[in-house]
mmCIF file of C-alpha atoms and ligand atoms in Angstrom:
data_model
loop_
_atom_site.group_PDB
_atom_site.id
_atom_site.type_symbol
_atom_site.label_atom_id
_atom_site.label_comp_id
_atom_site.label_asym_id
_atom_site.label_seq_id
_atom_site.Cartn_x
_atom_site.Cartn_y
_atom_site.Cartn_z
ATOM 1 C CA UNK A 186 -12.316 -112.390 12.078
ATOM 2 C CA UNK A 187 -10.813 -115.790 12.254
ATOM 3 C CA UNK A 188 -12.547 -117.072 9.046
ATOM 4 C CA UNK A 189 -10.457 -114.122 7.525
ATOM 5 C CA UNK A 190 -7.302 -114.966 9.052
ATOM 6 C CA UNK A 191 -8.176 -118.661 7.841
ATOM 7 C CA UNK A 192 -8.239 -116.861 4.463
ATOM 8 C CA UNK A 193 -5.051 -115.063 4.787
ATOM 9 C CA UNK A 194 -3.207 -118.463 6.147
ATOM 10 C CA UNK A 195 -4.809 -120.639 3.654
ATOM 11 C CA UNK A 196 -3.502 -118.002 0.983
ATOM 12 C CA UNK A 197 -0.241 -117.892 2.285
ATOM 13 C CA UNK A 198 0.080 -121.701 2.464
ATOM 14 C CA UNK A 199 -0.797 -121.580 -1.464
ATOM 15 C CA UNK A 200 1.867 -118.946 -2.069
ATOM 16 C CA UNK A 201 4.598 -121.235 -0.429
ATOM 17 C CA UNK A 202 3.482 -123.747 -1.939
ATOM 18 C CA UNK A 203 3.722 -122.248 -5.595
ATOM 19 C CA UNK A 204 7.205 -121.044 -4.664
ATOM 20 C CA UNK A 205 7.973 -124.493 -3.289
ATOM 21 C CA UNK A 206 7.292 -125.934 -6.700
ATOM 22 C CA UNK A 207 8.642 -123.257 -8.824
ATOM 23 C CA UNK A 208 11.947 -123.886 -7.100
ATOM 24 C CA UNK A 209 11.456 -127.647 -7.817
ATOM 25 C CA UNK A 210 10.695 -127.048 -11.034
ATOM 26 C CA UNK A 211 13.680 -124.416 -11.935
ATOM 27 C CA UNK A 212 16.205 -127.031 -10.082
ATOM 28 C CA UNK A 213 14.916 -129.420 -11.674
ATOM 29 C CA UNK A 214 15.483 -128.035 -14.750
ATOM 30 C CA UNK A 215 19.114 -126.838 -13.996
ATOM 31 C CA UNK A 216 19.810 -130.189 -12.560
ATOM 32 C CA UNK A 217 18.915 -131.436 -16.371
ATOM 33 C CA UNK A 218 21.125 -129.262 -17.990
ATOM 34 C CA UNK A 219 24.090 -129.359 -15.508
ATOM 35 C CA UNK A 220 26.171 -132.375 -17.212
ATOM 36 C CA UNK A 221 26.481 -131.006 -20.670
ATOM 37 C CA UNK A 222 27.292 -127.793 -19.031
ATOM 38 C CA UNK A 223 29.919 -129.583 -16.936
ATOM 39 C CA UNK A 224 29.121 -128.739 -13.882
ATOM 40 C CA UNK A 225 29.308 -131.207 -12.313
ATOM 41 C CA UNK A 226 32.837 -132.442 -10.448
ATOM 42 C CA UNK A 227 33.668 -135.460 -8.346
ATOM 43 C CA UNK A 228 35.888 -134.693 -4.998
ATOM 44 C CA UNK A 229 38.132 -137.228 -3.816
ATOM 45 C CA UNK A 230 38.019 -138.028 -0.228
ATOM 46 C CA UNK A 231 41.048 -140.540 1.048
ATOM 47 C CA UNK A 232 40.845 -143.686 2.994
ATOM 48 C CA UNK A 233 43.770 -144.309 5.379
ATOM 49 C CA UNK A 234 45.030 -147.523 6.900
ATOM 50 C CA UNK A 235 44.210 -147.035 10.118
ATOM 51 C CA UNK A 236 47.916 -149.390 11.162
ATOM 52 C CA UNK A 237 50.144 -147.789 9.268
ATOM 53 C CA UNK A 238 48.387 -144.719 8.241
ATOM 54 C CA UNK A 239 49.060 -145.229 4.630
ATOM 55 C CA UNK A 240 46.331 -144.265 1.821
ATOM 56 C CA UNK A 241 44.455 -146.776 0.973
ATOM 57 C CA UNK A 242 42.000 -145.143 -1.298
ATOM 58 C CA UNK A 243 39.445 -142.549 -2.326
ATOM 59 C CA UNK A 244 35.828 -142.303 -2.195
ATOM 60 C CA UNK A 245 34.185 -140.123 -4.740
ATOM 61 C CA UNK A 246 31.798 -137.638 -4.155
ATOM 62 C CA UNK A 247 29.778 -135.477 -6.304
ATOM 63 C CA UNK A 248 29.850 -131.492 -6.465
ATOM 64 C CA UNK A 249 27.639 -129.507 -8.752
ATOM 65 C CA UNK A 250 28.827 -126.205 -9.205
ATOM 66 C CA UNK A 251 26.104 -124.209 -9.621
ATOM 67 C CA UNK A 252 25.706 -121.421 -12.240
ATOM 68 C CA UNK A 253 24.359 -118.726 -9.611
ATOM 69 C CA UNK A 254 24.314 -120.259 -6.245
ATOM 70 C CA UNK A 255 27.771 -121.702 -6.138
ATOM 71 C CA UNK A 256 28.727 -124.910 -4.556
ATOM 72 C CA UNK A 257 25.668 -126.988 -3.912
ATOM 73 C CA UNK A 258 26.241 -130.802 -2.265
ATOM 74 C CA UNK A 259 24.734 -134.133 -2.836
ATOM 75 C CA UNK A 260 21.950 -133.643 -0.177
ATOM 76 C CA UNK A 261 20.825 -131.023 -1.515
ATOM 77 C CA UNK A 262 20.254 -132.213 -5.477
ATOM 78 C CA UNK A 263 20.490 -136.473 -5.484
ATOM 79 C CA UNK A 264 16.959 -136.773 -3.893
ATOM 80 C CA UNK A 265 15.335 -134.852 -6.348
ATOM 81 C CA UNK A 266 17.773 -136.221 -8.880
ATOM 82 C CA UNK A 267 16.464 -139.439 -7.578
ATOM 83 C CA UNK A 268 12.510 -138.515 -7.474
ATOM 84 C CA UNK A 269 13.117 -137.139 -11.449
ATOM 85 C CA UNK A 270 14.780 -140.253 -12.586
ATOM 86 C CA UNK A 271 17.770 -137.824 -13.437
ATOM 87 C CA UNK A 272 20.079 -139.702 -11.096
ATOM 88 C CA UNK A 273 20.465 -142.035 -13.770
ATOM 89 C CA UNK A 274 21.746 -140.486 -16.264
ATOM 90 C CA UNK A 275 24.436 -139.119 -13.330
ATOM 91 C CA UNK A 276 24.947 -141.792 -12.383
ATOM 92 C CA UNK A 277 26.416 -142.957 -15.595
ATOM 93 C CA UNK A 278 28.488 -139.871 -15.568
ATOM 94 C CA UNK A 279 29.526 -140.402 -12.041
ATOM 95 C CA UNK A 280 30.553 -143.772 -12.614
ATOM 96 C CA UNK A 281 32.776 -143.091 -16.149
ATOM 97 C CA UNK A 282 34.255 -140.004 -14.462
ATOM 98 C CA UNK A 283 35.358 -142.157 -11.922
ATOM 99 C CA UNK A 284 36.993 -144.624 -14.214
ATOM 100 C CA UNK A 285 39.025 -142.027 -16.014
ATOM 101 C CA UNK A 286 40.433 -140.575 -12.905
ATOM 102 C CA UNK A 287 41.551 -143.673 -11.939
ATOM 103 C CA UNK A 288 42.799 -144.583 -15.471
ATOM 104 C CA UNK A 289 44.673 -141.283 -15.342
ATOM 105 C CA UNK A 290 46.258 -141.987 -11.822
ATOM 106 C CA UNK A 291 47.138 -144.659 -12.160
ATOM 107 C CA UNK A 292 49.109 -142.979 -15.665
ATOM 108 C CA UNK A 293 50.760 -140.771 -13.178
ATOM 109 C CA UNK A 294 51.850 -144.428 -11.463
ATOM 110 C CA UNK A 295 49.281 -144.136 -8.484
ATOM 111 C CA UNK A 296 48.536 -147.754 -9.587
ATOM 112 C CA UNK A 297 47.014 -148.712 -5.880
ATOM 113 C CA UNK A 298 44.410 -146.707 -4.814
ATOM 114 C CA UNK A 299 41.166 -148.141 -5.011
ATOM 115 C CA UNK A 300 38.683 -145.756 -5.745
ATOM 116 C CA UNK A 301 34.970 -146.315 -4.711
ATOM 117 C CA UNK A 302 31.661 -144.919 -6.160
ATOM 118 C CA UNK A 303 28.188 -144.226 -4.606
ATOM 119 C CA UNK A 304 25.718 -145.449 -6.486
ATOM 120 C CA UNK A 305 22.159 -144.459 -5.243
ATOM 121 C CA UNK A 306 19.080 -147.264 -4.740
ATOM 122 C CA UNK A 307 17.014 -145.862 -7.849
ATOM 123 C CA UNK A 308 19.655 -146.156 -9.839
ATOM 124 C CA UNK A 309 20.653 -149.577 -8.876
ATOM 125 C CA UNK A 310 16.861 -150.214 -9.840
ATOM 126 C CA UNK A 311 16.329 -148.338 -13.582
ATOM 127 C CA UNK A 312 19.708 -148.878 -14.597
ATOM 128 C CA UNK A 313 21.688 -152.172 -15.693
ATOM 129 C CA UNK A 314 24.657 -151.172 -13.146
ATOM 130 C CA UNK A 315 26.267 -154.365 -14.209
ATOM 131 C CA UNK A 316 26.674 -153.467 -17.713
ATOM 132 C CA UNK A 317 27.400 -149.320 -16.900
ATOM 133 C CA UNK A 318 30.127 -150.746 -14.566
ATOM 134 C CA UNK A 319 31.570 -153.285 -17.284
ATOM 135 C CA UNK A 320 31.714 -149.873 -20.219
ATOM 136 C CA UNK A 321 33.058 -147.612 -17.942
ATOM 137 C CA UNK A 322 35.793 -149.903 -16.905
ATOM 138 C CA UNK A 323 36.620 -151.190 -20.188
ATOM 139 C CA UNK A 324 36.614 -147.349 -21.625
ATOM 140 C CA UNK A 325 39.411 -146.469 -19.679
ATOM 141 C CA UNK A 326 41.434 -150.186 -19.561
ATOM 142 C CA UNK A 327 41.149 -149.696 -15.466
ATOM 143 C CA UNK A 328 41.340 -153.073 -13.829
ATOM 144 C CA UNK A 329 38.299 -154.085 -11.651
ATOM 145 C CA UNK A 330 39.816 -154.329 -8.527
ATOM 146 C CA UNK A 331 40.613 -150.963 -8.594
ATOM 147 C CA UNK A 332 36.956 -150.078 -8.257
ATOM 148 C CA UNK A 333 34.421 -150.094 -4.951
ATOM 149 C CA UNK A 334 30.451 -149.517 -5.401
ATOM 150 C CA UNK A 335 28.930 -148.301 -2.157
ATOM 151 C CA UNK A 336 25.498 -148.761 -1.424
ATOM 152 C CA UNK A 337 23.780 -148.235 1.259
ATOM 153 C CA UNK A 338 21.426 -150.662 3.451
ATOM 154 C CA UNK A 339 18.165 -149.496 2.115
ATOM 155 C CA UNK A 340 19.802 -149.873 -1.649
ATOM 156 C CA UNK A 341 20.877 -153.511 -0.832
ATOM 157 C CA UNK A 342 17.513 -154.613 1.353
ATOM 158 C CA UNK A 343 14.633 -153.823 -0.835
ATOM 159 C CA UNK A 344 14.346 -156.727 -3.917
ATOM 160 C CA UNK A 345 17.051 -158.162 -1.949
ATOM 161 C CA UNK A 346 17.416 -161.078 -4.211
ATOM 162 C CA UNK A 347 17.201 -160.117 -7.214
ATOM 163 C CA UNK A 348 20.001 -157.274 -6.386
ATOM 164 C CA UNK A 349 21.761 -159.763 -5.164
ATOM 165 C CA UNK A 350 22.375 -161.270 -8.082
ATOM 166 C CA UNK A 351 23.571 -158.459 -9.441
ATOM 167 C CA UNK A 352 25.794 -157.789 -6.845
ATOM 168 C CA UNK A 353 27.193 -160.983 -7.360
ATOM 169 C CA UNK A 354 28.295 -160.786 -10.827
ATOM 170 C CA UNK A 355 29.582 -157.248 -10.226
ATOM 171 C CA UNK A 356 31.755 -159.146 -7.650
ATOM 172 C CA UNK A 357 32.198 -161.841 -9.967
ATOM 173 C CA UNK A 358 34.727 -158.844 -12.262
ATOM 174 C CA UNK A 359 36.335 -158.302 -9.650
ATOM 175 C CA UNK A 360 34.903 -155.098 -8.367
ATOM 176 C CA UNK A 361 34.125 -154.853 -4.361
ATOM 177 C CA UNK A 362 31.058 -153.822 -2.415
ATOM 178 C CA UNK A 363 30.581 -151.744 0.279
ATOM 179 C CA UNK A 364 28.021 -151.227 2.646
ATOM 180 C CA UNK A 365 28.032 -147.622 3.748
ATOM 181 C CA UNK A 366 26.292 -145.951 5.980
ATOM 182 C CA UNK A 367 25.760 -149.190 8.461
ATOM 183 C CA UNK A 368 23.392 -148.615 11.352
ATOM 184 C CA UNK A 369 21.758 -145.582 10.043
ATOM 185 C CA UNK A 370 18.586 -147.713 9.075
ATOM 186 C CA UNK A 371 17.180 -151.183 10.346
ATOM 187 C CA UNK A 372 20.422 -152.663 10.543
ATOM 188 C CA UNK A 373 20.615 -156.065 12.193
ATOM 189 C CA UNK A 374 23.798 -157.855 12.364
ATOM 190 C CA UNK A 375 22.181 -161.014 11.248
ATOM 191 C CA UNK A 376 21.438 -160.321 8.274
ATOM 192 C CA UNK A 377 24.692 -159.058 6.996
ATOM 193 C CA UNK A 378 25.627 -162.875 6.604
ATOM 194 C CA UNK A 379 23.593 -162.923 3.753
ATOM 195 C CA UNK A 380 24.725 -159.684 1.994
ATOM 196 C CA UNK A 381 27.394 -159.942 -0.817
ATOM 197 C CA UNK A 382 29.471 -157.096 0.280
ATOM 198 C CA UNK A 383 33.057 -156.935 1.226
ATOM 199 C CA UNK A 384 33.221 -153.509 3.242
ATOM 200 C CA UNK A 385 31.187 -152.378 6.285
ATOM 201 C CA UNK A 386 31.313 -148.040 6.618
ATOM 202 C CA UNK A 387 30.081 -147.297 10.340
ATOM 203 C CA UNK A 388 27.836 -144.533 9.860
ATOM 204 C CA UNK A 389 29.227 -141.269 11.012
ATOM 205 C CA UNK A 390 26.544 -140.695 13.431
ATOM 206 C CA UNK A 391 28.076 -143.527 15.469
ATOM 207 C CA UNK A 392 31.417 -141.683 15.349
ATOM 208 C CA UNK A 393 29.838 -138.261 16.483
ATOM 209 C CA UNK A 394 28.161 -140.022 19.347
ATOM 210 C CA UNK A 395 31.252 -141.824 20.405
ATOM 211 C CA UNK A 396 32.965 -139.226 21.646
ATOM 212 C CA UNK A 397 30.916 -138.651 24.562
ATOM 213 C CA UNK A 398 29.246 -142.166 24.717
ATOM 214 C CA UNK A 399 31.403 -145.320 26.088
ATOM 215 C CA UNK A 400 27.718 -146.879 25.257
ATOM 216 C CA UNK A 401 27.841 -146.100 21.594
ATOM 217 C CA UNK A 402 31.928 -146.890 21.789
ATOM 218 C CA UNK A 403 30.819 -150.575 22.897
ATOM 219 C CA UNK A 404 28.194 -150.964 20.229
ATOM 220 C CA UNK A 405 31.497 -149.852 17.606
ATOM 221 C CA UNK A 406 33.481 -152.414 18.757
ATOM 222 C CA UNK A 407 30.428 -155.183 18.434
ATOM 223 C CA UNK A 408 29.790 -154.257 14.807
ATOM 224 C CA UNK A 409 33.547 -154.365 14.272
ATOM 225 C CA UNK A 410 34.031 -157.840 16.057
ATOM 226 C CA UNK A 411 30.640 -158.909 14.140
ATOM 227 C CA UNK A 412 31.815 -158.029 10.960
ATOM 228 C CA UNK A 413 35.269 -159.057 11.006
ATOM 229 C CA UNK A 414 33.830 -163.047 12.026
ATOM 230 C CA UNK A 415 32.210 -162.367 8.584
ATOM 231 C CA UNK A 416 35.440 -161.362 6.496
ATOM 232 C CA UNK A 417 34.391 -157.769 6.026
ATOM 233 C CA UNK A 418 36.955 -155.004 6.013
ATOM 234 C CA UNK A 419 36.029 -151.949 8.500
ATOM 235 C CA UNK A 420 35.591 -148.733 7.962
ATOM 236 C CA UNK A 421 34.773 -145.564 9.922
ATOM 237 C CA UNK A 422 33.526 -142.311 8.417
ATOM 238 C CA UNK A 423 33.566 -139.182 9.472
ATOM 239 C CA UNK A 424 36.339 -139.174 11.699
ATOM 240 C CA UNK A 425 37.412 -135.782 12.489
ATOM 241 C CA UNK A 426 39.734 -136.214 15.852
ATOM 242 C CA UNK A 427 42.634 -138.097 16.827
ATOM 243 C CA UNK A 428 41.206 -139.633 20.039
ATOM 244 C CA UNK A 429 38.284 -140.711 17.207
ATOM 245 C CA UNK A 430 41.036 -142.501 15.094
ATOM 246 C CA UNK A 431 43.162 -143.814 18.138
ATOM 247 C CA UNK A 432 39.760 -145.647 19.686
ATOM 248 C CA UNK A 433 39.029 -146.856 16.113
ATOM 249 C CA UNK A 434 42.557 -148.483 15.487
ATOM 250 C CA UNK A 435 42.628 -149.764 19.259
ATOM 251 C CA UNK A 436 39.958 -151.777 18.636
ATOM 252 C CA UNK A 437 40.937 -153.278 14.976
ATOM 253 C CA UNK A 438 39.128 -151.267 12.627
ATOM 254 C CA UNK A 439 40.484 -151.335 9.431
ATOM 255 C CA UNK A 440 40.039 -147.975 7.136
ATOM 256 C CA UNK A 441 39.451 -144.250 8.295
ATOM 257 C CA UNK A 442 37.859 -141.788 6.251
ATOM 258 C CA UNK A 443 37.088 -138.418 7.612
ATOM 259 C CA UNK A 444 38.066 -134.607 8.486
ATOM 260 C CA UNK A 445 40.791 -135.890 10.802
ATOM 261 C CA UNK A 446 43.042 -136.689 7.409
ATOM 262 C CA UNK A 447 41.018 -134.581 4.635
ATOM 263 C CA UNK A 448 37.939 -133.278 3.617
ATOM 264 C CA UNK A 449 36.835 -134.587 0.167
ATOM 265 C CA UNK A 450 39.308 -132.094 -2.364
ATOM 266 C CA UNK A 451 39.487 -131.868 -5.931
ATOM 267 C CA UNK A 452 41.271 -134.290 -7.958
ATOM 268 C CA UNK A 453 44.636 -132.093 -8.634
ATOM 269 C CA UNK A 454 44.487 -131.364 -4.230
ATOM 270 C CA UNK A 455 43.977 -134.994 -3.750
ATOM 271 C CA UNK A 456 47.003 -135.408 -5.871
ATOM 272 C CA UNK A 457 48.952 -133.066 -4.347
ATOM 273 C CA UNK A 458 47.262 -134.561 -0.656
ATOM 274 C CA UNK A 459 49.268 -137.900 -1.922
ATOM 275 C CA UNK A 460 52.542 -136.621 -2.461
ATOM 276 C CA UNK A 461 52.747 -134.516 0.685
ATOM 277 C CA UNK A 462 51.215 -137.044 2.833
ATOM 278 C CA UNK A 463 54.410 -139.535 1.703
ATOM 279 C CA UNK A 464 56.935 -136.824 2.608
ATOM 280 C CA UNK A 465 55.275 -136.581 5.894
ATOM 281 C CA UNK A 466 55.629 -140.512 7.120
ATOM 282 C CA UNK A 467 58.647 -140.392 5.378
ATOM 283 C CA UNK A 468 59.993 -137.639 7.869
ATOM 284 C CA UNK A 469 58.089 -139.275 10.477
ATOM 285 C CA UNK A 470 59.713 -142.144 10.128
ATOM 286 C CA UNK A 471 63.427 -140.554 10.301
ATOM 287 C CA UNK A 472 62.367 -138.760 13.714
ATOM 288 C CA UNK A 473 61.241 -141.640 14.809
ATOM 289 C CA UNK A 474 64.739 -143.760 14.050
ATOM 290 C CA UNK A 475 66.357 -140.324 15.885
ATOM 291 C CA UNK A 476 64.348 -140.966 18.692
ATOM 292 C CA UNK A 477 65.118 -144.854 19.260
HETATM 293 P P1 C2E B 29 28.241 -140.886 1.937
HETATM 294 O O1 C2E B 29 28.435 -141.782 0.787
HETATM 295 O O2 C2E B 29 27.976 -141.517 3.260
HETATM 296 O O3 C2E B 29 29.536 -139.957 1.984
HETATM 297 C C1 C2E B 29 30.154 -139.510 3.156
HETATM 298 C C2 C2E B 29 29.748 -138.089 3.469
HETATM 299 O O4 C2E B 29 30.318 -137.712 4.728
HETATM 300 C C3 C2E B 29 30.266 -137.078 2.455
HETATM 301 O O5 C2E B 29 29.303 -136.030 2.363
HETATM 302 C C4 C2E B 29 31.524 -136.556 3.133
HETATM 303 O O6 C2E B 29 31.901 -135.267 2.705
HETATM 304 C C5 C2E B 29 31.077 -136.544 4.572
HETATM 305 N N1 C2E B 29 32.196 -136.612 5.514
HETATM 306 C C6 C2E B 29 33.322 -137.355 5.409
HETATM 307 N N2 C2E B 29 34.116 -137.179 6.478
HETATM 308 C C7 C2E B 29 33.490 -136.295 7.285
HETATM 309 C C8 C2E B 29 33.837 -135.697 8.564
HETATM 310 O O7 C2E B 29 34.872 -135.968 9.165
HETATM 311 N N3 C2E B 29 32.917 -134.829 9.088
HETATM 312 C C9 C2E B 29 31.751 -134.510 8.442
HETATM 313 N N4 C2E B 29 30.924 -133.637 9.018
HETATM 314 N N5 C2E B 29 31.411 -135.059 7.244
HETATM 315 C C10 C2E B 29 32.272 -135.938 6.674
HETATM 316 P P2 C2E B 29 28.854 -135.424 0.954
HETATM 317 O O8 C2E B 29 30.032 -135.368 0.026
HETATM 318 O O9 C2E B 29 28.096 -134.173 1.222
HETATM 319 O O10 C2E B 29 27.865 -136.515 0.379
HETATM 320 C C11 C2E B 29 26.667 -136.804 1.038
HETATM 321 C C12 C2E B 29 26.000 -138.026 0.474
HETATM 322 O O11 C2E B 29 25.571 -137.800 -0.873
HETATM 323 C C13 C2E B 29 26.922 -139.241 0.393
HETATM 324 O O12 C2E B 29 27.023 -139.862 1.659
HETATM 325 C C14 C2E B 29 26.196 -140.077 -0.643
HETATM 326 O O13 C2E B 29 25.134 -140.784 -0.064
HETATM 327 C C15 C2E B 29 25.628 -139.017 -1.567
HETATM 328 N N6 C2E B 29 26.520 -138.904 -2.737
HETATM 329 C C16 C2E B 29 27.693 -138.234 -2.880
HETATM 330 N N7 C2E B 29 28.210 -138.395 -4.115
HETATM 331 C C17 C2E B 29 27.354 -139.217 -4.778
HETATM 332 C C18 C2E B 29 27.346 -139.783 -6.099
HETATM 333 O O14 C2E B 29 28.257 -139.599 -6.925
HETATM 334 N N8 C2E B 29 26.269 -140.572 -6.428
HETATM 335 C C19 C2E B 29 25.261 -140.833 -5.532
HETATM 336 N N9 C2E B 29 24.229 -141.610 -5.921
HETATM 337 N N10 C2E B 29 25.251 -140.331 -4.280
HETATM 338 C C20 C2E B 29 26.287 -139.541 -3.907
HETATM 339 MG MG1 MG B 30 29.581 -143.373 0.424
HETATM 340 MG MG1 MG B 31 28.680 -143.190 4.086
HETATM 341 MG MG1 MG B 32 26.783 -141.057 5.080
#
């Protein structure tokens, strides 16, 4: 009886298995096909001053919409876009998409956003991000320092030196670095003296545990302290309440990114984000006047 039932299990294994791959396969495939299809969009996601509560940015992240099964996000495609080598040739649309949105806002005289990009560890590996950052900049006449490349601690730690030296001259235009994601892998303060990057993104695990962890609040304000004595402009991710955003400015960090403001929106909401988010500190400033 068991040896049967070993059968059976051994069968049904195979079966999910097979289906396993022929999903693989069948994304894969889709995944292939999805940029000359354009289906692929990048949402906007803004960065506020945590001070003044001004914008100071957006980060871009990438939606595929998918023929049949709708919205799909970037956890759910860029590690097999990654494994298939596809995230490449994304990548390169990601990062020229990103350059004409900022070449068209900045058309529409929103001339001082900075707009940042993700670019994943196996593409900063197969690809000559370098000279895909230098053609998608000078396609669309933006100026570097309107442009941020976030990678994250894995990306920037393995062949260390040698990306490095890319990092540098991709500093060297003008474009900045960011870190994101900090403390979600072996991240050791000491090291970050070494790194040539110019933004530090607390992960947003940190920020979920804060709120009921004055442990994990103390360990925030160390990596902000830390990275500040090294230059590097903070910022938090993920913040979805105000007591989130009141602790974070309290204790100096720089940039907030999260729910709390706006979830990552199309390009024409982020647009329309902008403008109403000026009419509101604009009227928040008059009550405030009234109220002096
Ligand atoms: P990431 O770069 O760390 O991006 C931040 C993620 O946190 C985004 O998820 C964003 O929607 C989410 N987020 C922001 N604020 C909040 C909040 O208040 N609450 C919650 N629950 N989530 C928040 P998303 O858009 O699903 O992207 C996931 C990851 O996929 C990104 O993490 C990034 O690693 C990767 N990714 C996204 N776009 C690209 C891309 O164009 N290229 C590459 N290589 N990777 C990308
Ligand atoms: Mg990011
Ligand atoms: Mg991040
Ligand atoms: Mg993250």
């Amino acid at each position: 009886h068991a040896k049967a039932s070993g059968k059976n299990n051994y069968k049904y294994f195979n079966e999910e298995l097979n289906e396993l791959l022929k999903f693989r396969i069948q994304q894969e495939r889709e995944l292939c096909s999805a940029i000359k299809n354009k289906e692929f969009e990048l949402f906007l996601q803004p960065l506020v001053n945590s001070t003044d509560e001004s914008i100071y940015g957006f980060e871009t992240l990438l939606r595929w919409h998918h023929p049949s099964r709708g919205m799909v996000s970037p956890d759910q495609f860029i590690p097999l876009a990654e494994e298939s080598g596809l995230i490449v040739e994304i990548g390169h649309w990601v990062m020229f998409e990103a350059c004409r949105i900022a070449r068209d806002w900045i058309d529409a005289g929103h001339d001082t956003f900075k707009f940042s990009v993700n670019v994943s560890s196996i593409q900063f590996e197969r690809q000559d991000v370098y000279q895909l950052i230098k053609d998608a900049l000078e396609k669309y006449a933006v100026p570097a320092e309107t442009l941020v490349i976030e990678l994250t601690e894995t990306a920037i730690m393995t062949k260390h030196s040698e990306k490095s030296g890319v990092l540098q001259s991709v500093r060297k235009l003008g474009v900045k670095v960011a870190l994101d994601d900090f403390g979600s892998g072996y991240s050791s303060l000491s090291y970050l003296r070494n790194l040539p990057v110019d933004y530090l993104k607390i992960d947003r695990q940190f920020i979920v545990e804060s709120r009921d962890k004055s442990e994990v609040r103390s360990i925030i304000n160390a990596i902000a302290i830390m990275a500040h004595a090294l230059d590097l402009t903070v910022v938090a991710e993920g913040v979805e309440k105000p007591g989130e955003a009141r602790f974070l400015n309290s204790i100096g960090c720089d940039l907030i990114q999260g729910y709390y403001y706006s979830k990552p929106v199309p390009e024409t909401e982020a647009l329309q984000f902008v403008r109403q988010w000026r009419q509101f500190c604009r009227a928040l400033r008059v009550l405030r006047r009234q109220d002096e």
